[in-house]
Coordinates of C-alpha atoms and ligand atoms in Angstrom, one line a residue:
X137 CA 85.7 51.1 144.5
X138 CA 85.2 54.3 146.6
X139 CA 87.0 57.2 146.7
X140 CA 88.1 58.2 149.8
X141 CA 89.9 61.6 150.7
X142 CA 91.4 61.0 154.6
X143 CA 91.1 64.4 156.6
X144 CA 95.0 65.5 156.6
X145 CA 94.4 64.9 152.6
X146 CA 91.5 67.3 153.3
X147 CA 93.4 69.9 155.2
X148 CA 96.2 69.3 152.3
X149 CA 94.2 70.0 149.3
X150 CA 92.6 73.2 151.1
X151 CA 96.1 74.9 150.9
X152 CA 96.9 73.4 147.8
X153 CA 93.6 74.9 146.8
X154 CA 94.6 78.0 148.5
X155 CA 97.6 78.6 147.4
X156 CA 96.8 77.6 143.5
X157 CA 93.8 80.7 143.8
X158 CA 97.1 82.9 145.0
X159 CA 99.4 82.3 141.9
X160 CA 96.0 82.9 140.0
X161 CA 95.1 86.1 141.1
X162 CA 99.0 87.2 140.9
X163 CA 99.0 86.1 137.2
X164 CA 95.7 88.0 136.3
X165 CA 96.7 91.2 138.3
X166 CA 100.4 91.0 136.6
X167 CA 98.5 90.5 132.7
X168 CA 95.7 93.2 133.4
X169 CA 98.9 95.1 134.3
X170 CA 100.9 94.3 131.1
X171 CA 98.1 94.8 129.1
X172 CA 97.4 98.0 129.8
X173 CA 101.1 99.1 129.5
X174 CA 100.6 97.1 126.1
X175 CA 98.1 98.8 124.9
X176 CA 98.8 102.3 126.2
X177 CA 102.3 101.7 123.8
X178 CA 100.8 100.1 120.9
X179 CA 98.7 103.5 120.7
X180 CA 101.3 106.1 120.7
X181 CA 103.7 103.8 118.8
X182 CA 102.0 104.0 115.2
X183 CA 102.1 107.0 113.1
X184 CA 99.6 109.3 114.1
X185 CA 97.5 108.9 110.5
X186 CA 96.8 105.3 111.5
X187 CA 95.6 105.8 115.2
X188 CA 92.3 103.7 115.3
X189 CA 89.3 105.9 115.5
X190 CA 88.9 107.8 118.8
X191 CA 92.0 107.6 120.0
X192 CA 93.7 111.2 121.6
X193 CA 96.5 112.4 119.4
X194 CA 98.4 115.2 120.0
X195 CA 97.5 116.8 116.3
X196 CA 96.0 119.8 117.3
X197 CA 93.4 121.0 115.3
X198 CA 95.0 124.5 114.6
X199 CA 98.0 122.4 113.6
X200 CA 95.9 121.2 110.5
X201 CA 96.6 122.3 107.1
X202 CA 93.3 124.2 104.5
X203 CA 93.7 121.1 102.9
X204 CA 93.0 118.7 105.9
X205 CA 89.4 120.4 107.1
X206 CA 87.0 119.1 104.3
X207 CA 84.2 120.2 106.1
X208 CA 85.2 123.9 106.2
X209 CA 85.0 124.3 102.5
X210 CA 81.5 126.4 101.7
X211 CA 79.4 126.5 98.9
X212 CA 78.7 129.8 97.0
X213 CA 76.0 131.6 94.9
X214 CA 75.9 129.6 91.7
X215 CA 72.8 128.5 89.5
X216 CA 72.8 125.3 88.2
X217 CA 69.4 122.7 87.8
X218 CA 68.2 121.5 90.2
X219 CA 69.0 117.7 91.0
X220 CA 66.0 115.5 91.3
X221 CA 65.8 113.1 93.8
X222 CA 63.2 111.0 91.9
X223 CA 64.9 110.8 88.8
X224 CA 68.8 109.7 88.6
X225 CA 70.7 111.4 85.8
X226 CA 71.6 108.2 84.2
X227 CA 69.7 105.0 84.0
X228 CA 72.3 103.2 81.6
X229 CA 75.0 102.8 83.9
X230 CA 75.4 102.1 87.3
X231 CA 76.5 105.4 89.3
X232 CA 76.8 103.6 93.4
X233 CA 78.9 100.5 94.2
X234 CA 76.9 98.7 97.2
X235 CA 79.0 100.0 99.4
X236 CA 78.1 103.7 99.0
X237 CA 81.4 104.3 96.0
X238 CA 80.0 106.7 93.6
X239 CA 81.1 105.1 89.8
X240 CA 81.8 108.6 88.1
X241 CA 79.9 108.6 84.3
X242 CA 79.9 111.9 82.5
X243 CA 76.8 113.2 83.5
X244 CA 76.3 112.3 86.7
X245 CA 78.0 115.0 88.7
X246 CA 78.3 118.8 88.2
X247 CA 82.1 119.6 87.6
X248 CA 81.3 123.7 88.4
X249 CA 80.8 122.8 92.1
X250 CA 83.5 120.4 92.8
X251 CA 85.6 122.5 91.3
X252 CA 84.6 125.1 93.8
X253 CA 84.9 122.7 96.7
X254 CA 88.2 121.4 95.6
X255 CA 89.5 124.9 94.4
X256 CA 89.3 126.2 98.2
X257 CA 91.6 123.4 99.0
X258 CA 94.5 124.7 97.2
X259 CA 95.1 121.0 96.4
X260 CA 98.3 119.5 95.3
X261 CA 98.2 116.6 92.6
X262 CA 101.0 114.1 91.3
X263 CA 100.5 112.3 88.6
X264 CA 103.2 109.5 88.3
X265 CA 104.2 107.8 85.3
X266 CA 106.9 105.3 84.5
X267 CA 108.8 105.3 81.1
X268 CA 111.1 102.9 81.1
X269 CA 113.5 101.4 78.1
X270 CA 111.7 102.1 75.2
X271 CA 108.2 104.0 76.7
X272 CA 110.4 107.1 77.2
X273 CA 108.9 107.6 73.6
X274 CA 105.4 108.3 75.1
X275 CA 106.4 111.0 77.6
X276 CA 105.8 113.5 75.2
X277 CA 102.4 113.1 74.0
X278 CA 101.2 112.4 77.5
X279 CA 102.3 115.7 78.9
X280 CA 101.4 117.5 75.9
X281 CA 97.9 115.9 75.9
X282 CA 97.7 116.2 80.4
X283 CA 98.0 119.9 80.0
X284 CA 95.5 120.3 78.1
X285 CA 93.0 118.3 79.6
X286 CA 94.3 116.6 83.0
X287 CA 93.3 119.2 86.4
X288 CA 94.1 122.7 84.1
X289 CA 93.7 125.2 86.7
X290 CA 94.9 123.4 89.4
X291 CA 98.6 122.9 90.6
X292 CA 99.8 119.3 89.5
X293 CA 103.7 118.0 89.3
X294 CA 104.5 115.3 86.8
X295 CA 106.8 112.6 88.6
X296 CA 108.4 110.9 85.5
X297 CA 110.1 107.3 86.7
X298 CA 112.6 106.9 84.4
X299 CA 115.8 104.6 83.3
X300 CA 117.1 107.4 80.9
X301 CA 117.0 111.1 82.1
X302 CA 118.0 111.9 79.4
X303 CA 115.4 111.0 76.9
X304 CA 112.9 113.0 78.7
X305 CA 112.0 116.0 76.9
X306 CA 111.9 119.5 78.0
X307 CA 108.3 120.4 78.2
X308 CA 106.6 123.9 78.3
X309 CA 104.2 123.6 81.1
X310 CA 101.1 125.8 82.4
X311 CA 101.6 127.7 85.8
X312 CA 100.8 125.9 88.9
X313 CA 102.7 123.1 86.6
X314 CA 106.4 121.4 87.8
X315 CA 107.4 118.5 85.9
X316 CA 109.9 116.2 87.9
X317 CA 112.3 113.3 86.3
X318 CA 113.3 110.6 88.7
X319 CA 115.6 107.8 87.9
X320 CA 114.4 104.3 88.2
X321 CA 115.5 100.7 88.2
X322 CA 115.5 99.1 84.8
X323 CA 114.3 95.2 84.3
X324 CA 114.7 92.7 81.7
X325 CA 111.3 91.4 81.8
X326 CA 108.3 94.1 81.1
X327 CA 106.2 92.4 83.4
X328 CA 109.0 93.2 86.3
X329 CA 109.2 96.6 84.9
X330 CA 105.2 97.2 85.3
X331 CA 105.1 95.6 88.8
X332 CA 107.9 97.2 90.1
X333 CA 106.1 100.1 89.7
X334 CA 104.6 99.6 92.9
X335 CA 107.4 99.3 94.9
X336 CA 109.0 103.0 93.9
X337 CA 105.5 104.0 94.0
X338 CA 105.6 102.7 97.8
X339 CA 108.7 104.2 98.9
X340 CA 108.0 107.6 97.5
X341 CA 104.7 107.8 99.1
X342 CA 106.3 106.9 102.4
X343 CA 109.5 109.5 101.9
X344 CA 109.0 112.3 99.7
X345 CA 104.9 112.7 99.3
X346 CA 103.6 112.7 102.8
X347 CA 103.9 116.2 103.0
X348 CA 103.8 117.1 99.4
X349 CA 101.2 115.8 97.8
X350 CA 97.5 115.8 98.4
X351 CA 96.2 113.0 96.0
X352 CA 98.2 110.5 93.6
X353 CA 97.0 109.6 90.5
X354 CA 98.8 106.9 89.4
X355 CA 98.7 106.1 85.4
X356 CA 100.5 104.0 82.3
X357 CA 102.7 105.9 80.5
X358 CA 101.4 104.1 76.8
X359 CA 98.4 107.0 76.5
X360 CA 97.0 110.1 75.5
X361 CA 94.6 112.2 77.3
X362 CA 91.9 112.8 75.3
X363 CA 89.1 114.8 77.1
X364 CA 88.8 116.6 80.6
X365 CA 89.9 114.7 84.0
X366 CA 89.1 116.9 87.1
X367 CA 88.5 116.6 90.6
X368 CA 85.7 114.6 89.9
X369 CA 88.2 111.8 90.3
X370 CA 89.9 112.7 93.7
X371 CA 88.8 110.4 96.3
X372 CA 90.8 108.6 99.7
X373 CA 91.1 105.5 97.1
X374 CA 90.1 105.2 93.2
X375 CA 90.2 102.3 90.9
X376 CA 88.8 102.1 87.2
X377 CA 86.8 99.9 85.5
X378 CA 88.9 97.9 83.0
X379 CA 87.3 98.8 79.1
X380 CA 87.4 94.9 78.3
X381 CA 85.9 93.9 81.7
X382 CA 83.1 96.3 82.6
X383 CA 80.5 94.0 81.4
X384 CA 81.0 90.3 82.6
X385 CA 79.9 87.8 85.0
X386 CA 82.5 87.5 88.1
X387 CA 83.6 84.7 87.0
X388 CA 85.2 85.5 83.4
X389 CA 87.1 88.3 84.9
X390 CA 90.8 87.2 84.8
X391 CA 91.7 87.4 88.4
X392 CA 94.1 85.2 89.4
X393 CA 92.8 81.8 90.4
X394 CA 96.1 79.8 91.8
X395 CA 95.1 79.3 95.2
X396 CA 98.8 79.6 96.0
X397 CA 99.2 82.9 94.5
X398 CA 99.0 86.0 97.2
X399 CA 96.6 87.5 94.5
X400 CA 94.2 84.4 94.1
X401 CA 90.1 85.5 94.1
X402 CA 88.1 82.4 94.2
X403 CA 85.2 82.4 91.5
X404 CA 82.3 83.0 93.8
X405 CA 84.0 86.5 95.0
X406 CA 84.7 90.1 93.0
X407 CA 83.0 93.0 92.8
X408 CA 84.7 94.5 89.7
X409 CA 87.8 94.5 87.1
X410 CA 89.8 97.2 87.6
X411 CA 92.8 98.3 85.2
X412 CA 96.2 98.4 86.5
X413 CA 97.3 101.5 84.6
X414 CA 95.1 104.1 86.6
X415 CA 94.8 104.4 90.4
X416 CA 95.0 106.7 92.5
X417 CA 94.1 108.1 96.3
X418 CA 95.5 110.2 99.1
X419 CA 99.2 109.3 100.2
X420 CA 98.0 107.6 102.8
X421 CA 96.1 105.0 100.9
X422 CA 98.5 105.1 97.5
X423 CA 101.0 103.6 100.3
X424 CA 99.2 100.8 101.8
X425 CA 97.9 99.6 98.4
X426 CA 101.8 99.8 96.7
X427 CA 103.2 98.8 100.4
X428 CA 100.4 95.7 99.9
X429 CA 100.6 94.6 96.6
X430 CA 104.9 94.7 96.4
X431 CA 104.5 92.6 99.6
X432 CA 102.3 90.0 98.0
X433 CA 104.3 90.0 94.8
X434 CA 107.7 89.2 96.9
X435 CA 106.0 86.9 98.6
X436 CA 104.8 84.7 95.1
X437 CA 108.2 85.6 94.0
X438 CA 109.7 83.3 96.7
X439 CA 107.3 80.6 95.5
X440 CA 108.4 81.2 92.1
X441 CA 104.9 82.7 91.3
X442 CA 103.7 85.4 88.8
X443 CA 100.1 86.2 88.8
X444 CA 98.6 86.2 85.7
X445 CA 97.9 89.9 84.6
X446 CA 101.0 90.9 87.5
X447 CA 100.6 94.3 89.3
X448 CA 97.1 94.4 87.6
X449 CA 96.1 91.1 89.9
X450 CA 97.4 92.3 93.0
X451 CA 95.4 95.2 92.5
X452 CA 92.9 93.6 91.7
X453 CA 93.1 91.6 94.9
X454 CA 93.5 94.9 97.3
X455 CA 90.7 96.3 96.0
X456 CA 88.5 93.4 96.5
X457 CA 89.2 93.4 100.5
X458 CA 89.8 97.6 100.4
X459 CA 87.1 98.8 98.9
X460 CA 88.0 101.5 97.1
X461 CA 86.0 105.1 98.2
X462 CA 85.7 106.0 94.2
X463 CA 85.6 104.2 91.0
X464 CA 85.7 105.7 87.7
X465 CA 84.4 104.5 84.8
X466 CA 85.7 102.9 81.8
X467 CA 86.0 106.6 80.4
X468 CA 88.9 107.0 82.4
X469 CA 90.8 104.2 80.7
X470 CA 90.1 103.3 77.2
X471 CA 91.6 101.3 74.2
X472 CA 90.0 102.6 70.7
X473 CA 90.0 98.3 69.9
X474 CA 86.9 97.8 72.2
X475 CA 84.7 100.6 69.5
X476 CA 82.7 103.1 70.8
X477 CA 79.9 101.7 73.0
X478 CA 76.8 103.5 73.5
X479 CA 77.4 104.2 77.3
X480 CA 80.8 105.9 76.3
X481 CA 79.8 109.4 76.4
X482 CA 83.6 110.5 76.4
X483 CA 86.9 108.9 75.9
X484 CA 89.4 110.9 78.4
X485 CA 92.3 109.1 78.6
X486 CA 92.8 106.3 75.7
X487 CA 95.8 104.2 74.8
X488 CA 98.0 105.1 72.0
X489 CA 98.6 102.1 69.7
X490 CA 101.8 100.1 69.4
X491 CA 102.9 97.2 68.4
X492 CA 104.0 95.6 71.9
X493 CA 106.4 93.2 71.5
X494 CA 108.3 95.6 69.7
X495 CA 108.1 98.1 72.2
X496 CA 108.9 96.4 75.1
X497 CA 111.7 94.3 74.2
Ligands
LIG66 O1 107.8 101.9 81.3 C1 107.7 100.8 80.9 N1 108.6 100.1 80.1 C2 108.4 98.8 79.7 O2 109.3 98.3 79.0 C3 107.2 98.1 80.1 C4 106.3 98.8 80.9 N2 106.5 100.1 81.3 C5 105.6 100.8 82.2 O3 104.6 99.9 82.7 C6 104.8 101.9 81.4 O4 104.4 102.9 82.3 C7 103.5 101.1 81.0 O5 102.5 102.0 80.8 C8 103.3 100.2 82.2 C9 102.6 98.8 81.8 N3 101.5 99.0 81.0 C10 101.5 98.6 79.7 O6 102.5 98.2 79.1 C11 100.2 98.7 78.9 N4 99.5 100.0 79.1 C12 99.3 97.6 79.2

């Protein structure tokens, strides 16, 4: 059978053709058009702290606050030893993550000079607990115990989360020192109590700490300081290393590992186990981790799904795909349970014992 296409036909399909190119060329000017309205709008619509990279904003630099211009803070005159570049401080632990996070030991940084960097900063620090129900009983000890050892010398403000006001004590604090109470939502279960933690965490960073805070350091309530915390720990975005996972193969950590769960890690992926009960960051960061991990939660909530270790999983699971720019090592978080491991060169922040299922119900 041939196919055959009679002139007129020709003459037809040349204008169909024709006009067919037309409605073409309209529809790509029109989107080119659109687009670029798009895009222009989805630039200036976003806060200006998340404008991609490169983008113009109208924060002018003068407008900047000390705090904002790391790079204008200067050494001075101080005599210390000399790091070696051939020789690591440490060869017991590891100090890098592969993606360039420094994993702060004792002894692998020189607290004089990052004090001097951060002091020119006049930084502002929150450190946020929750004491809810019965854990009102631990506020004491863990401001007693943060003044003497948690950023002395620098200006920090206690945010205390709490379901009764009134069993917070009146502390003496250090100058440079505020201590703030805050009511919070009370839940049956503990495990609601701990994960809600990152909702009012969330809405805080997003209403009241944008503009009066410099870093977060968010902590369980349950513990004692026990040596020095300083700056050594600010970073954009800290985790810890849990004290009962630091040591492990991948797969024993206990992610979660229902597929259906927003917090599920399959057993081929994970870089670490971090602890639930100290993270930290600036505002910024402490939002999008809270704003992601309540999300998630909700979201397994509606499937009538708890991950296994709760807000620790979720965090676990934002870390994993947000990298976090510090980690601090197990010193940072320890239970006196797991003994003294030669590695441990200090104990700064360590749980105070309790019999649990007294405590929390
Ligand atoms: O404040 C409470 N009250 C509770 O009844 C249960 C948990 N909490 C908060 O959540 C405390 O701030 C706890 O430190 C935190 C959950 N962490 C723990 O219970 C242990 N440190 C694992």
């Amino acid at each position: 059978m041939t196919l055959s296409v009679s002139r007129t036909d020709d003459r037809g399909l040349g204008k169909r053709c024709c006009c067919l190119l037309n409605v073409l060329l309209l529809l790509l000017v029109l989107c080119s058009f659109w687009f670029c309205i798009r895009s222009d709008r989805w630039r200036h619509g976003i806060p200006p702290s998340c404008r991609p990279q490169g983008t113009t904003t109208n924060l002018s630099i003068a407008s900047l606050s000390p705090r904002d211009h790391y790079k204008n803070v200067t050494s001075q005159r101080m005599l210390y030893e000399k790091p070696d570049a051939l020789k690591p401080p440490r060869t017991d632990i590891l100090m890098m993550t592969p993606w360039f996070a420094p994993i702060v030991w004792n002894g692998t940084y020189n607290i004089d000079v990052l004090t001097a960097q951060f002091q020119q900063r006049d930084l502002r620090i929150c450190l946020t607990v929750f004491a809810i129900k019965k854990y009102t009983v631990f506020v004491q000890t863990f401001i007693e115990t943060a003044e003497k050892y948690f950023m002395v010398g620098h200006k920090v403000t206690y945010y205390v989360f709490t379901d009764h006001v009134s069993n917070i004590p009146i502390m003496e604090l250090a100058e440079g020192r505020r201590l703030m109470v805050l009511r919070a939502p009370t839940y049956q279960r503990w495990q609601d109590v701990s994960m809600r933690r990152m909702e009012i965490l969330r809405d805080y960073s997003r209403q009241r700490f944008t503009d009066a805070v410099d870093y977060l350091v968010c902590v369980d309530v349950d513990m004692r300081f026990n040596d020095e915390v300083g700056v050594e720990i600010l970073s954009d975005l800290f985790g810890t290393l849990h004290p009962g996972m630091y040591g492990v193969p991948r797969k024993i950590y206990t992610y979660e590992r229902n597929p259906q769960s927003e917090a599920f890690i399959p057993l081929d992926e994970g870089d670490f186990y971090y602890a639930g009960g100290y993270f930290g960051g600036n505002v910024e960061e402490v939002y999008k981790l809270t704003s992601f991990c309540h999300n998630a939660m909700m979201a397994d909530k509606a499937k009538n799904i708890e991950a296994i270790w709760h807000d620790e999983s979720y965090l676990n699971k934002y870390f994993l795909y947000h990298k976090p720019t510090k980690i601090l090592s197990p010193e940072y978080l320890w239970d006196d349970s797991f003994g003294i491991p030669k590695f441990l060169k200090r104990r700064r922040f360590v749980t105070v014992p309790k019999k649990h299922n007294e405590i929390r119900n």
